[in-house]
PDB file of C-alpha atoms and ligand atoms in Angstrom:
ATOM      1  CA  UNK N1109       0.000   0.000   0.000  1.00  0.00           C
ATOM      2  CA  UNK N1110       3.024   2.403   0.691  1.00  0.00           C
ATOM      3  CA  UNK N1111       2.880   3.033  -3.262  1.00  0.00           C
ATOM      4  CA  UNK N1112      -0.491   4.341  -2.853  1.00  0.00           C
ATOM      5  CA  UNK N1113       0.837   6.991  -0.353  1.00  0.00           C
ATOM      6  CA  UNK N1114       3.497   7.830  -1.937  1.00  0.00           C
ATOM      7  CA  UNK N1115       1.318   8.337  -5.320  1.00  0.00           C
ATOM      8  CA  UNK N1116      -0.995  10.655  -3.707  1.00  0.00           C
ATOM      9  CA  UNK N1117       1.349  12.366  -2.001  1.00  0.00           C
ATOM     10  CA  UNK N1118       3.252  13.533  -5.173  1.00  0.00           C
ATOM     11  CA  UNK N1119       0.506  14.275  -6.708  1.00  0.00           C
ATOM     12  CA  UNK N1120      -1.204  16.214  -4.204  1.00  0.00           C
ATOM     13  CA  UNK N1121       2.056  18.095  -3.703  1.00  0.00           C
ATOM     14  CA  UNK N1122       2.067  18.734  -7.318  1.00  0.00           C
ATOM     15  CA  UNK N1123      -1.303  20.406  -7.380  1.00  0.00           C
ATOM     16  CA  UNK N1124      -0.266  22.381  -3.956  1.00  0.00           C
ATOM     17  CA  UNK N1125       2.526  24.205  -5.519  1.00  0.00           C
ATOM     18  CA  UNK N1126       2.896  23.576  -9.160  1.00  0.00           C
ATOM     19  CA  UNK N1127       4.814  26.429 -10.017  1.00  0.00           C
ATOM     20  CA  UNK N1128       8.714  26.102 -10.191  1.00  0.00           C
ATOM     21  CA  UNK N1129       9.621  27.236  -6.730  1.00  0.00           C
ATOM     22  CA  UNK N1130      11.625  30.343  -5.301  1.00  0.00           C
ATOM     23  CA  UNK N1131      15.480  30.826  -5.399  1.00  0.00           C
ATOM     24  CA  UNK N1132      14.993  30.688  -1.636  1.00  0.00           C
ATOM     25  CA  UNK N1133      13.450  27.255  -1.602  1.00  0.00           C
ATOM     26  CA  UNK N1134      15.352  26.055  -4.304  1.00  0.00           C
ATOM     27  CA  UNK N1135      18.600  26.489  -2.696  1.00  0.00           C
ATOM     28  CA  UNK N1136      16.673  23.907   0.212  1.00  0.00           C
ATOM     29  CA  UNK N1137      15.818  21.069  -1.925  1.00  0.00           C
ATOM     30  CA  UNK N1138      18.067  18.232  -1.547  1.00  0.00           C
ATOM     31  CA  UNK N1139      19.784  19.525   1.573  1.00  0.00           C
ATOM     32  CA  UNK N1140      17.616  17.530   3.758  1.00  0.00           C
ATOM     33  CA  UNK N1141      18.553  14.617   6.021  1.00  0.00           C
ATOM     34  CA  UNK N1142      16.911  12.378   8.619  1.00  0.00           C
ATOM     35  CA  UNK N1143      14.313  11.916   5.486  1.00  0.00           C
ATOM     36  CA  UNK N1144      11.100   9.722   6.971  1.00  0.00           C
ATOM     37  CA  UNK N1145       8.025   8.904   5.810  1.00  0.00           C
ATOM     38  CA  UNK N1146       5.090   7.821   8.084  1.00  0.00           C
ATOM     39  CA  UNK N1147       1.654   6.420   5.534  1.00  0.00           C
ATOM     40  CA  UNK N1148       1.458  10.408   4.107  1.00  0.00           C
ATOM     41  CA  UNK N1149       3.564  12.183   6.313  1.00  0.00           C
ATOM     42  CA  UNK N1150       6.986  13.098   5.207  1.00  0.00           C
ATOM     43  CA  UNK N1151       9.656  14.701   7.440  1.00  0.00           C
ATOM     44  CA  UNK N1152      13.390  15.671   7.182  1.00  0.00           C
ATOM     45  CA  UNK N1153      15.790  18.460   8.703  1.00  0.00           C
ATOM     46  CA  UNK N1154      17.438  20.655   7.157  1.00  0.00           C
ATOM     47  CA  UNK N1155      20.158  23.366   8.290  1.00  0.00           C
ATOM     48  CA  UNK N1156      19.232  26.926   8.201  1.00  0.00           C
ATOM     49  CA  UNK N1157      19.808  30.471   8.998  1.00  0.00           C
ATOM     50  CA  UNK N1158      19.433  30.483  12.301  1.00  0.00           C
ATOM     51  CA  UNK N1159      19.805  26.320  13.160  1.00  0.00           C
ATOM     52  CA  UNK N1160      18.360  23.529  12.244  1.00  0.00           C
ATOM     53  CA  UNK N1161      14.729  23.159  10.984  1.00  0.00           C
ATOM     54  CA  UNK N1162      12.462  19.727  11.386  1.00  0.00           C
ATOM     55  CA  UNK N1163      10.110  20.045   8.404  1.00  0.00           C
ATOM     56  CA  UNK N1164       7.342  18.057   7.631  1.00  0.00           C
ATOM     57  CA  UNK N1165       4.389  17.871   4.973  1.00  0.00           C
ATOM     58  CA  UNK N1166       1.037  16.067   5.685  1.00  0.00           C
ATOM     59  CA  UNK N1167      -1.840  14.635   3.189  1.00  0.00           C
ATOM     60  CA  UNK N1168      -4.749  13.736   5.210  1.00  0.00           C
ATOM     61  CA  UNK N1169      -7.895  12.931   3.199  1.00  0.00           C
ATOM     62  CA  UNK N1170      -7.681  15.865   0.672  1.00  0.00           C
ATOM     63  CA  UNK N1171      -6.226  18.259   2.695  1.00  0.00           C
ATOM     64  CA  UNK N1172      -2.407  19.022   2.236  1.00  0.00           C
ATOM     65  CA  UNK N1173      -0.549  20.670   5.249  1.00  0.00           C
ATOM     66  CA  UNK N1174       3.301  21.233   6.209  1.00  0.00           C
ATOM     67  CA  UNK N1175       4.882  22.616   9.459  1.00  0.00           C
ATOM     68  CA  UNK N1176       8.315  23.848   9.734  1.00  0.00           C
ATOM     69  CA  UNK N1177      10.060  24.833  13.337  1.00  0.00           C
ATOM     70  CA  UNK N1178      11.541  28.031  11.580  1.00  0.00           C
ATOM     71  CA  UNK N1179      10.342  31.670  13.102  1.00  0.00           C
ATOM     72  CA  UNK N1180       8.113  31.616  10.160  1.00  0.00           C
ATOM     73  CA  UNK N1181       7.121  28.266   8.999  1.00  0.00           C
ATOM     74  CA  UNK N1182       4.562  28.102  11.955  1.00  0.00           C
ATOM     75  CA  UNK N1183       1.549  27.739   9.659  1.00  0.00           C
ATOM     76  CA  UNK N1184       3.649  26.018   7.373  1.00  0.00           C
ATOM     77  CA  UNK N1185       4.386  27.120   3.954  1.00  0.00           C
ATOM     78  CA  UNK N1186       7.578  28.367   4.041  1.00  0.00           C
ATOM     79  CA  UNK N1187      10.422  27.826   1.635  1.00  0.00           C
ATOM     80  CA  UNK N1188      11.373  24.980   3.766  1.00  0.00           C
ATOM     81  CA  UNK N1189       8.438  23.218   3.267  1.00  0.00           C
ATOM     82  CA  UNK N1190       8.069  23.725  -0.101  1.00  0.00           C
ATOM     83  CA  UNK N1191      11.639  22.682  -0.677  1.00  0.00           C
ATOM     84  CA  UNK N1192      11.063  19.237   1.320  1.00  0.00           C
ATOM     85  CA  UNK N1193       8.399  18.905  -0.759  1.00  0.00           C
ATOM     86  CA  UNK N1194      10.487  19.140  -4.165  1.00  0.00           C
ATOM     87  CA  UNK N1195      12.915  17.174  -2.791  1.00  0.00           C
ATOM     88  CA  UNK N1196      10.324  14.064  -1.886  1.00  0.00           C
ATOM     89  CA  UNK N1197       8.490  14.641  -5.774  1.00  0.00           C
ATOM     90  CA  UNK N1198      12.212  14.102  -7.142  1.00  0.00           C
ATOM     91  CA  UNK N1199      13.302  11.524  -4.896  1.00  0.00           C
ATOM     92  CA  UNK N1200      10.367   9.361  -2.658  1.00  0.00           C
ATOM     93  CA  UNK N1201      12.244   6.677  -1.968  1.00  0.00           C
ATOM     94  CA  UNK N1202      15.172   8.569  -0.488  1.00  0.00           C
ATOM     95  CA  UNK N1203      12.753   8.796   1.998  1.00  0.00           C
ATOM     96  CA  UNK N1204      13.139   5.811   4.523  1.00  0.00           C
ATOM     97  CA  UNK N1205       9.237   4.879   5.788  1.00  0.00           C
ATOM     98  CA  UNK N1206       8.517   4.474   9.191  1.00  0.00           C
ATOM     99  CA  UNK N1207       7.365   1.432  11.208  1.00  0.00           C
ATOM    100  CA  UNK N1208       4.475   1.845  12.977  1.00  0.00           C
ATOM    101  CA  UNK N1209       2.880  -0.007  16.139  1.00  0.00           C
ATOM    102  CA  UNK N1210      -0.095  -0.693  17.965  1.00  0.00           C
ATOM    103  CA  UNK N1211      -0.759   0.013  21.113  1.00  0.00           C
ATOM    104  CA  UNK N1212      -1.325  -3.647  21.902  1.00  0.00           C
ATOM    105  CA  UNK N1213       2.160  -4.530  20.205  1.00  0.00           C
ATOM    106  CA  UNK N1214       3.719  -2.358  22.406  1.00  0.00           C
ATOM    107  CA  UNK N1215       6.064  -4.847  24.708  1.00  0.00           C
ATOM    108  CA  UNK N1216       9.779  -3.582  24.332  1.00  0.00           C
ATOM    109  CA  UNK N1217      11.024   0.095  25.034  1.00  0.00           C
ATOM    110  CA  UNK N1218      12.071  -0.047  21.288  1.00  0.00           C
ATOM    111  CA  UNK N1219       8.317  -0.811  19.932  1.00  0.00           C
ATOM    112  CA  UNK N1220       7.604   2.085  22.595  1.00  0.00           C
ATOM    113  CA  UNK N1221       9.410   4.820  20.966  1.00  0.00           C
ATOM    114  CA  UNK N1222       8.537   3.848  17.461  1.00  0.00           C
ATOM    115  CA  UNK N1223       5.165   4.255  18.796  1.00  0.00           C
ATOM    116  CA  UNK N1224       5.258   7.145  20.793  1.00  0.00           C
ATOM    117  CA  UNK N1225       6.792   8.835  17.110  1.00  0.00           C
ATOM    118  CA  UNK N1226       3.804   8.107  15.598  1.00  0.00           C
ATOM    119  CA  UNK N1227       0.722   9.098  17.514  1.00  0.00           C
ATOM    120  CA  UNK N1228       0.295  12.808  18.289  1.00  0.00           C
ATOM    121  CA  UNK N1229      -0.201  14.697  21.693  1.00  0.00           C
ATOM    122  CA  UNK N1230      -2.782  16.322  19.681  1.00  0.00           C
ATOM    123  CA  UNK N1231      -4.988  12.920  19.134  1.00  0.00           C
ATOM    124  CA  UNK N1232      -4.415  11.144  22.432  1.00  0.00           C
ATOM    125  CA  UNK N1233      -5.827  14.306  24.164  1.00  0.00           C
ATOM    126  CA  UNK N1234      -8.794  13.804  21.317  1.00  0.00           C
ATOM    127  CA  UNK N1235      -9.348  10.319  22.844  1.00  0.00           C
ATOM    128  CA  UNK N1236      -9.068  11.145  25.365  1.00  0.00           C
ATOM    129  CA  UNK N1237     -12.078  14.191  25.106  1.00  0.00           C
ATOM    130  CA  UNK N1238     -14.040  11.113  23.705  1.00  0.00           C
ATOM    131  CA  UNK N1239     -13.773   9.745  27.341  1.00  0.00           C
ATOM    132  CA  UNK N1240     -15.521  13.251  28.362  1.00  0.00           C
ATOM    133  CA  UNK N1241     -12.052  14.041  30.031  1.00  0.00           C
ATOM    134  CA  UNK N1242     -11.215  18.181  29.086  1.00  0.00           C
ATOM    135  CA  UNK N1243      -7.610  18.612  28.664  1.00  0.00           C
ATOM    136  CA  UNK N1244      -7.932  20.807  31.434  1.00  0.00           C
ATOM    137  CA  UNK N1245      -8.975  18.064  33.620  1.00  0.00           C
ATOM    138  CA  UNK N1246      -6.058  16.389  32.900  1.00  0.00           C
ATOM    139  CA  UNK N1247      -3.135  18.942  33.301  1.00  0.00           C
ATOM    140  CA  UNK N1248      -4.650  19.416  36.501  1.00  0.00           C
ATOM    141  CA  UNK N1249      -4.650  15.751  37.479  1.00  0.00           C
ATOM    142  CA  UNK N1250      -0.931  15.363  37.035  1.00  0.00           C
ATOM    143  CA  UNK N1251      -0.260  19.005  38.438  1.00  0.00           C
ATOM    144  CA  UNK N1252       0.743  20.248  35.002  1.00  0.00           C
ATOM    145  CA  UNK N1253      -0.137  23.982  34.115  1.00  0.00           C
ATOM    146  CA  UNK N1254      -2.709  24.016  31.767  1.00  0.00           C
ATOM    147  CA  UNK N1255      -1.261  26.310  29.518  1.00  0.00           C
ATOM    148  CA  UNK N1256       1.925  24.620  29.652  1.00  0.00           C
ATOM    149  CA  UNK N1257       0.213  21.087  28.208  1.00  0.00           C
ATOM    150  CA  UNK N1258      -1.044  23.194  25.131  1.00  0.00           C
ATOM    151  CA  UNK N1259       2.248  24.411  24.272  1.00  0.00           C
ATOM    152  CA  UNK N1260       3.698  21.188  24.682  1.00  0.00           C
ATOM    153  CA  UNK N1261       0.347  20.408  22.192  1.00  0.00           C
ATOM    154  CA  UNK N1262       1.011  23.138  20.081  1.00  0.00           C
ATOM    155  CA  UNK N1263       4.314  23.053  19.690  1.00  0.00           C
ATOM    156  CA  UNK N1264       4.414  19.260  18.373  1.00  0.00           C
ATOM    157  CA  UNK N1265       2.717  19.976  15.885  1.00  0.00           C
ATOM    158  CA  UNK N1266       5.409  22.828  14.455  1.00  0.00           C
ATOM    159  CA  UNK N1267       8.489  20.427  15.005  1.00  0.00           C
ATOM    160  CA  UNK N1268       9.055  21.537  17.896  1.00  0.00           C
ATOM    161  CA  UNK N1269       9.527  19.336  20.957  1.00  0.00           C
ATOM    162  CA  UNK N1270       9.895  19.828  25.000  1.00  0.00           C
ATOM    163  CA  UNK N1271      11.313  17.167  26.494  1.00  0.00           C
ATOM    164  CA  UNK N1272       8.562  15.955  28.105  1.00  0.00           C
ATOM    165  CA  UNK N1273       6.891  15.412  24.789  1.00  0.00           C
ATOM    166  CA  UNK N1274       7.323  11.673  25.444  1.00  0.00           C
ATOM    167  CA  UNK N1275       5.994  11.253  29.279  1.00  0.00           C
ATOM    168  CA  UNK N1276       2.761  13.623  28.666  1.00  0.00           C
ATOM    169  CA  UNK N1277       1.781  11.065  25.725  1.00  0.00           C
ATOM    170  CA  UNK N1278       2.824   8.468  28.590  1.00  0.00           C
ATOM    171  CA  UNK N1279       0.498  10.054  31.051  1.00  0.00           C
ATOM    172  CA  UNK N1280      -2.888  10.807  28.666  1.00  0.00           C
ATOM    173  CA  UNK N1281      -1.689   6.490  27.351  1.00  0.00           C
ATOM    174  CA  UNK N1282      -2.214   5.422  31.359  1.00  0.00           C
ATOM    175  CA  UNK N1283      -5.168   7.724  31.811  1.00  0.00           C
ATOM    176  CA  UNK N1284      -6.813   6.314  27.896  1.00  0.00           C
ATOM    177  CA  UNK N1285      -6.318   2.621  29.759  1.00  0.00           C
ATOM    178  CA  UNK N1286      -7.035   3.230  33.491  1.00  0.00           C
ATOM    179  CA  UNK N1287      -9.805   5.564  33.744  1.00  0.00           C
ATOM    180  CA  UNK N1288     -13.109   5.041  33.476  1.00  0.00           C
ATOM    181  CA  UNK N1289     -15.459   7.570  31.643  1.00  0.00           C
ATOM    182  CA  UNK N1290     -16.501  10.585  32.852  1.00  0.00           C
ATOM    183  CA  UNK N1291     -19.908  11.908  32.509  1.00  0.00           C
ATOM    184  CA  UNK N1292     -20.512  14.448  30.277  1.00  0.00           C
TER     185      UNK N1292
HETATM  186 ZN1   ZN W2232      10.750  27.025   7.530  1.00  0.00          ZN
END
């Protein structure tokens, strides 16, 4: 099936930005390592101006989307993304794709992080709504300042990661298993 991803991602790139790109982005395209691919999600870093940048362009349904942890590239769309794009059109399978896990094949610490890469903050906190538990609810269950879990939301989902990324999935994972549902 990873054929069919990679098919509509090219072409839905190709309809996204079919005109030749910028100087700026073109001086971008190739320059990118760490290249991954997760179903149609692609991702890769690439050094900047001011450091390096995690980039990454999303197809879900029909709806094309890219990120980029550059002062600008919060909404996406910047030269870096467009230039990770290029580079995937020209090259997909320089792009190594990512194993993914279940939850229930979860047993070693490596399954855990290969795991933990592929599910957002964003959509356990979703599931975790569907229990009728308010994200609110939860930062205040495990002492954690509100605000402070919607950054660490927020900024996931423009490459850019807090450390404790990886235990706050941890947490909302115990709380998905453990806790019953609220009432609404
Ligand atoms: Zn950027």
């Amino acid at each position: 099936m990873s054929d069919t991803n990679i098919n509509l991602l090219v072409k839905a790139i190709s309809s996204y930005w079919p005109s030749d790109p910028s100087d700026k982005a073109r001086r971008y395209i190739g320059q990118f390592y760490d290249r991954t691919r997760l179903g149609t999600k692609i991702s890769g870093k690439v050094e900047g101006n001011h450091g390096t940048y995690t980039v990454t362009v999303h197809l879900q349904e029909t709806n094309l989307s890219s990120a980029c942890s550059c002062y600008i590239g919060k909404g996406g769309n910047c030269h870096h993304c467009i230039a990770l794009a290029k580079t995937f059109v020209k090259e997909p399978l320089g792009f190594r794709e990512l194993e993914t896990r279940k939850i229930e094949d979860v047993k070693s610490m490596a399954d855990l992080e290969i795991y933990l890469k592929s599910v957002t903050l964003e959509t356990l906190l979703s599931q975790l709504r569907g229990k009728g538990i308010t994200q609110k609810a939860f930062a205040e269950s495990i002492g954690m300042n509100t605000r402070h879990l919607a950054l660490i939301k927020s900024s996931e989902k423009r490459n850019r990661f807090y450390n404790e990324l990886g235990a706050t999935k941890l947490a909302v994972l115990w709380a998905l298993e453990h806790l019953a549902d609220s009432e609404r």
